[in-house]
Short mmCIF file of C-alpha atoms in Angstrom, two decimals:
data_model
loop_
_atom_site.label_atom_id
_atom_site.label_comp_id
_atom_site.label_asym_id
_atom_site.label_seq_id
_atom_site.Cartn_x
_atom_site.Cartn_y
_atom_site.Cartn_z
CA MET A 197 -0.04 0.07 -0.07
CA SER A 198 1.54 3.51 -1.03
CA ILE A 199 -0.32 6.35 0.34
CA GLU A 200 0.55 10.03 -0.82
CA LEU A 201 -0.31 13.41 0.33
CA ARG A 202 -2.14 14.92 -2.48
CA SER A 203 -3.01 18.46 -0.88
CA ILE A 204 -2.80 20.72 1.82
CA ALA A 205 -5.16 23.30 2.88
CA ILE A 206 -4.87 26.48 5.33
CA HIS A 207 -8.04 28.39 6.47
CA PRO A 208 -6.31 31.37 7.91
CA VAL A 209 -9.89 32.98 9.08
CA LYS A 210 -12.07 30.22 10.35
CA SER A 211 -14.79 29.27 7.78
CA THR A 212 -13.54 31.55 4.93
CA ALA A 213 -12.32 30.34 1.68
CA ILE A 214 -9.94 27.26 1.49
CA ARG A 215 -6.34 28.39 0.52
CA HIS A 216 -4.44 25.47 -1.04
CA VAL A 217 -0.78 25.48 -0.86
CA GLU A 218 2.31 23.07 -1.91
CA ARG A 219 3.96 23.12 1.44
CA ALA A 220 3.09 23.94 5.03
CA GLU A 221 4.89 24.00 8.40
CA VAL A 222 3.59 22.01 11.11
CA ARG A 223 3.28 23.13 14.24
CA PRO A 224 2.58 21.64 17.81
CA TRP A 225 -0.95 23.40 17.29
CA GLY A 226 -1.40 22.44 13.71
CA LEU A 227 -0.49 23.94 10.53
CA SER A 228 1.14 27.31 10.37
CA GLY A 229 -1.45 29.94 9.69
CA ASP A 230 -4.47 27.56 10.12
CA ARG A 231 -7.51 28.95 11.86
CA ARG A 232 -5.72 31.76 13.87
CA TRP A 233 -8.48 34.14 13.35
CA MET A 234 -12.44 33.87 13.50
CA VAL A 235 -15.35 36.07 13.19
CA VAL A 236 -17.48 36.69 16.40
CA ASP A 237 -20.69 38.40 17.01
CA ALA A 238 -21.92 41.17 19.57
CA ASP A 239 -21.87 38.56 22.22
CA SER A 240 -18.27 37.39 21.21
CA ALA A 241 -19.51 34.12 20.00
CA LEU A 242 -18.14 32.21 16.89
CA VAL A 243 -19.73 32.87 13.62
CA THR A 244 -19.22 30.35 11.18
CA ALA A 245 -20.62 29.55 7.54
CA ARG A 246 -23.12 27.14 9.16
CA GLU A 247 -25.21 30.12 9.76
CA LEU A 248 -23.53 32.70 7.58
CA HIS A 249 -22.74 31.14 4.32
CA GLU A 250 -21.48 34.32 2.80
CA LEU A 251 -18.31 33.83 4.88
CA PHE A 252 -17.18 31.42 2.33
CA THR A 253 -17.06 34.39 -0.22
CA ILE A 254 -14.08 35.95 1.66
CA THR A 255 -10.54 35.07 0.97
CA ALA A 256 -8.12 35.38 3.81
CA ASP A 257 -4.29 35.11 3.00
CA THR A 258 -1.46 35.08 5.15
CA PRO A 259 2.47 34.75 4.55
CA ASP A 260 1.72 31.08 4.87
CA THR A 261 -0.52 31.03 1.98
CA VAL A 262 1.01 33.94 -0.33
CA PRO A 263 4.34 34.49 0.64
CA PRO A 264 5.94 37.10 0.88
CA SER A 265 3.11 38.90 2.22
CA PRO A 266 3.49 42.55 3.69
CA LYS A 267 1.13 42.03 6.38
CA ALA A 268 -0.14 39.35 8.83
CA LEU A 269 -3.67 38.96 6.90
CA ARG A 270 -4.95 40.17 3.68
CA LEU A 271 -8.79 39.92 3.23
CA SER A 272 -10.50 40.07 -0.10
CA ALA A 273 -13.92 39.59 -1.89
CA ASP A 274 -15.48 40.09 -5.16
CA GLY A 275 -16.49 43.85 -5.39
CA HIS A 276 -14.51 45.15 -2.69
CA GLN A 277 -11.04 46.39 -2.08
CA PRO A 278 -8.53 44.01 -0.44
CA PHE A 279 -7.88 45.03 3.28
CA ASP A 280 -4.58 44.31 4.93
CA LEU A 281 -3.92 44.10 8.66
CA ALA A 282 -1.42 43.56 11.21
CA GLU A 283 -1.43 41.21 14.02
CA PRO A 284 -3.17 43.39 16.65
CA ASP A 285 -1.80 44.33 20.12
CA SER A 286 -5.21 45.06 21.58
CA GLU A 287 -6.04 43.74 24.91
CA LEU A 288 -7.24 40.35 25.42
CA VAL A 289 -10.95 39.83 25.50
CA PRO A 290 -13.14 36.71 26.20
CA VAL A 291 -14.63 34.99 23.12
CA ARG A 292 -16.49 31.78 22.86
CA LEU A 293 -16.06 29.00 20.47
CA PHE A 294 -18.69 26.54 20.73
CA ASP A 295 -18.58 25.52 24.33
CA HIS A 296 -14.77 26.62 24.77
CA ASP A 297 -14.21 29.81 26.58
CA LEU A 298 -11.16 31.75 25.23
CA LEU A 299 -9.21 34.66 25.01
CA ALA A 300 -8.19 36.45 21.93
CA ARG A 301 -7.04 40.08 20.70
CA PRO A 302 -9.71 41.99 18.56
CA ALA A 303 -8.86 43.47 15.14
CA ASP A 304 -9.22 47.37 14.77
CA ASP A 305 -12.28 49.20 13.94
CA ALA A 306 -11.06 49.62 10.09
CA ALA A 307 -11.07 45.76 9.70
CA ASN A 308 -14.40 45.27 11.35
CA HIS A 309 -15.77 47.75 8.98
CA TRP A 310 -14.59 46.05 6.11
CA LEU A 311 -15.89 42.85 7.26
CA ARG A 312 -19.27 44.18 8.33
CA THR A 313 -19.55 45.73 4.68
CA VAL A 314 -18.79 42.66 2.87
CA LEU A 315 -21.13 40.46 5.07
CA GLY A 316 -23.86 43.00 5.47
CA ARG A 317 -24.06 42.63 9.40
CA ASP A 318 -23.09 45.30 11.56
CA ASP A 319 -22.77 42.95 14.59
CA LEU A 320 -19.54 41.17 13.56
CA SER A 321 -16.00 41.46 14.62
CA LEU A 322 -12.48 39.92 13.69
CA VAL A 323 -10.28 38.29 16.46
CA TRP A 324 -6.93 36.68 16.56
CA CYS A 325 -5.41 33.95 18.54
CA ASP A 326 -2.17 35.31 19.40
CA ASP A 327 -1.21 32.13 21.86
CA PRO A 328 -2.58 28.76 20.79
CA THR A 329 -0.97 27.30 23.85
CA ARG A 330 -3.61 28.71 26.04
CA ARG A 331 -6.13 26.37 24.76
CA SER A 332 -5.95 22.99 25.92
CA LEU A 333 -7.94 19.97 24.23
CA ASN A 334 -10.52 17.49 25.39
CA PRO A 335 -8.65 15.18 27.71
CA ALA A 336 -10.53 12.14 26.39
CA HIS A 337 -8.75 12.41 23.00
CA SER A 338 -5.57 14.30 23.89
CA ARG A 339 -2.56 14.61 26.09
CA PRO A 340 -1.34 17.38 28.61
CA GLY A 341 0.26 19.85 26.48
CA ASP A 342 -1.85 19.43 23.38
CA HIS A 343 -3.43 22.48 22.31
CA THR A 344 -4.80 24.32 19.34
CA GLY A 345 -5.93 27.78 18.13
CA PHE A 346 -9.41 28.19 16.71
CA ALA A 347 -10.06 24.85 15.07
CA ASP A 348 -13.15 23.14 15.99
CA GLY A 349 -11.65 20.47 18.44
CA TYR A 350 -8.27 19.36 17.34
CA PRO A 351 -5.20 21.00 15.44
CA VAL A 352 -5.27 18.86 11.84
CA THR A 353 -7.86 17.30 9.76
CA LEU A 354 -7.08 14.62 7.60
CA ALA A 355 -9.52 13.01 4.89
CA SER A 356 -8.85 10.37 2.07
CA LEU A 357 -9.82 10.63 -1.52
CA ASP A 358 -10.29 6.83 -1.36
CA SER A 359 -13.11 7.31 1.33
CA LEU A 360 -14.78 10.02 -0.80
CA ALA A 361 -14.62 7.92 -3.71
CA GLN A 362 -16.81 5.47 -1.88
CA LEU A 363 -19.15 7.96 -0.25
CA ASN A 364 -20.05 9.21 -3.73
CA ASP A 365 -20.47 5.54 -5.17
CA TRP A 366 -22.81 5.33 -2.40
CA VAL A 367 -24.77 8.77 -2.96
CA VAL A 368 -25.19 7.43 -6.63
CA GLU A 369 -26.43 3.82 -5.37
CA ASP A 370 -28.80 5.53 -2.94
CA ALA A 371 -30.21 7.81 -5.41
CA LEU A 372 -30.82 5.47 -8.04
CA LEU A 373 -32.71 3.21 -5.49
CA ARG A 374 -34.72 6.30 -4.60
CA GLY A 375 -35.41 6.61 -8.40
CA GLU A 376 -33.74 10.12 -8.33
CA GLU A 377 -30.96 11.87 -10.59
CA PRO A 378 -27.78 11.14 -8.77
CA PRO A 379 -26.13 14.53 -7.78
CA PRO A 380 -22.58 15.68 -9.10
CA PRO A 381 -19.56 14.02 -7.02
CA LEU A 382 -19.09 15.50 -4.02
CA PRO A 383 -15.70 17.50 -3.82
CA ILE A 384 -13.32 16.76 -0.84
CA GLU A 385 -13.33 20.51 0.05
CA ARG A 386 -16.77 19.90 1.63
CA PHE A 387 -15.17 18.44 4.28
CA ARG A 388 -12.58 21.26 4.89
CA PRO A 389 -9.46 18.70 5.57
CA ASN A 390 -6.19 20.09 6.24
CA LEU A 391 -4.57 17.12 4.66
CA VAL A 392 -5.80 15.04 1.71
CA VAL A 393 -4.29 11.80 1.35
CA GLU A 394 -4.83 8.76 -1.32
CA GLY A 395 -3.87 5.11 -1.70
CA ALA A 396 -5.43 3.29 1.25
CA PRO A 397 -8.39 1.29 1.30
CA ALA A 398 -11.90 3.46 1.78
CA PHE A 399 -12.08 4.39 5.56
CA ALA A 400 -8.77 2.60 6.60
CA GLU A 401 -8.11 5.97 8.28
CA ASP A 402 -10.61 4.93 10.87
CA ASP A 403 -8.11 2.43 12.14
CA TRP A 404 -4.83 4.56 12.10
CA GLN A 405 -3.24 5.46 15.02
CA ARG A 406 -0.45 7.58 13.88
CA VAL A 407 0.56 9.28 10.55
CA ARG A 408 4.07 10.19 9.42
CA ILE A 409 4.62 12.50 6.39
CA GLY A 410 8.29 13.11 5.94
CA ASP A 411 9.85 13.73 9.54
CA VAL A 412 6.47 14.80 11.06
CA VAL A 413 4.26 12.43 13.02
CA LEU A 414 0.95 13.09 13.86
CA ARG A 415 -1.14 11.15 16.64
CA LYS A 416 -4.87 10.42 15.75
CA ALA A 417 -7.30 12.00 18.27
CA LYS A 418 -10.49 10.64 17.09
CA LEU A 419 -12.81 10.51 13.90
CA VAL A 420 -14.63 13.70 12.79
CA ASP A 421 -18.42 13.96 13.35
CA ARG A 422 -19.87 15.88 10.51
CA CYS A 423 -22.52 18.73 10.51
CA VAL A 424 -24.75 20.61 8.18
CA MET A 425 -21.68 22.77 7.02
CA THR A 426 -20.77 19.81 4.61
CA THR A 427 -23.99 20.33 2.96
CA ILE A 428 -23.33 23.77 1.72
CA SER A 429 -22.00 24.12 -1.85
CA LEU A 430 -18.94 26.31 -2.03
CA ALA A 431 -19.76 27.44 -5.53
CA ASP A 432 -23.02 28.92 -4.97
CA LEU A 433 -23.94 28.74 -1.29
CA THR A 434 -26.90 26.47 -1.66
CA THR A 435 -27.60 23.56 0.57
CA ALA A 436 -28.57 20.11 -0.08
CA LYS A 437 -29.16 16.77 1.99
CA GLU A 438 -25.87 15.20 0.71
CA PRO A 439 -23.41 14.23 2.31
CA ILE A 440 -25.37 13.86 5.49
CA ARG A 441 -28.17 11.92 4.16
CA THR A 442 -25.63 9.20 2.62
CA LEU A 443 -23.39 9.35 5.88
CA ALA A 444 -26.50 8.88 8.05
CA ARG A 445 -27.14 5.46 6.09
CA HIS A 446 -23.60 3.88 6.02
CA ARG A 447 -21.51 5.89 8.45
CA GLN A 448 -23.62 6.63 11.34
CA TRP A 449 -23.26 5.51 14.88
CA ASP A 450 -23.49 7.18 18.61
CA GLY A 451 -25.86 9.34 17.07
CA LYS A 452 -23.52 10.84 14.56
CA THR A 453 -22.17 10.81 11.14
CA TRP A 454 -18.56 10.22 10.49
CA PHE A 455 -16.00 11.12 7.96
CA ALA A 456 -12.04 11.89 8.10
CA ILE A 457 -9.82 11.87 11.21
CA GLN A 458 -8.56 14.69 13.24
CA LEU A 459 -4.81 14.76 14.30
CA ILE A 460 -2.43 16.18 17.01
CA PRO A 461 1.35 16.93 15.79
CA GLU A 462 3.69 14.97 18.05
CA THR A 463 6.89 16.36 16.06
CA THR A 464 6.98 19.46 13.99
CA GLY A 465 8.62 20.39 10.39
CA GLU A 466 7.68 20.81 6.67
CA ILE A 467 5.34 18.76 4.51
CA GLY A 468 4.62 19.10 0.99
CA VAL A 469 2.14 17.74 -1.73
CA GLY A 470 3.63 14.44 -3.21
CA ASP A 471 5.22 13.38 0.14
CA ALA A 472 4.72 9.74 1.08
CA VAL A 473 2.44 8.94 3.82
CA LEU A 474 3.05 6.01 6.46
CA VAL A 475 0.62 4.81 9.02
CA ASP A 476 0.24 2.37 11.65
#
């Protein structure tokens, strides 16, 4: 079995456009530049594309996605001038990411004005995670000293193109059984993984305990339970029943549907598209 790293993705601002890169630096808290910023509402609670699909229309770049970049973050969107900002040195404020109470540094008024104008909501603000080591992880699936920034739960998500192919086959089979026209194949981007691999049997990743890419070793934390965000088309922001409907038939247990795995770095270093992937 020969497994290869087929793509790498970074999401500088949580829930904004996916940024594909050829190489990435793996840090203890995840890929460098990944999910260090997020959008919050007037209550300082996370806002994602689950409830605000238009977040997908914003592109966020950093020196990790478009080197060399003159600023820490560049925001762009069709019909709007790009906006550059530095890492804020503002006072820490409490923010909430799902059930996690965290601290972050707010961006300035100019950045928030740009964000509110693009998204059409005047209650939104941008915040930055200056220190990922402040956030510990669920001890049921991590060890003391493990941490991350604004990822949902764990630093790195890995998905398999082989598993996606099986899922797409199931979608077609189930649609035909219902007498429906099968939808187009789902892209792997629906699942927003950091790492995409190919070359293993479908869903073999369920049983992996460690993944080695070059000199970097990552430990599996858990499988990923999927939400309605996977049902949003990245092309036109419409929603449909897939892939949740098919996952609920073929990949449901413990009251959740499952696709991909979450990883925690054990070592750091650079990885690149085309690298061999070793698992145990």
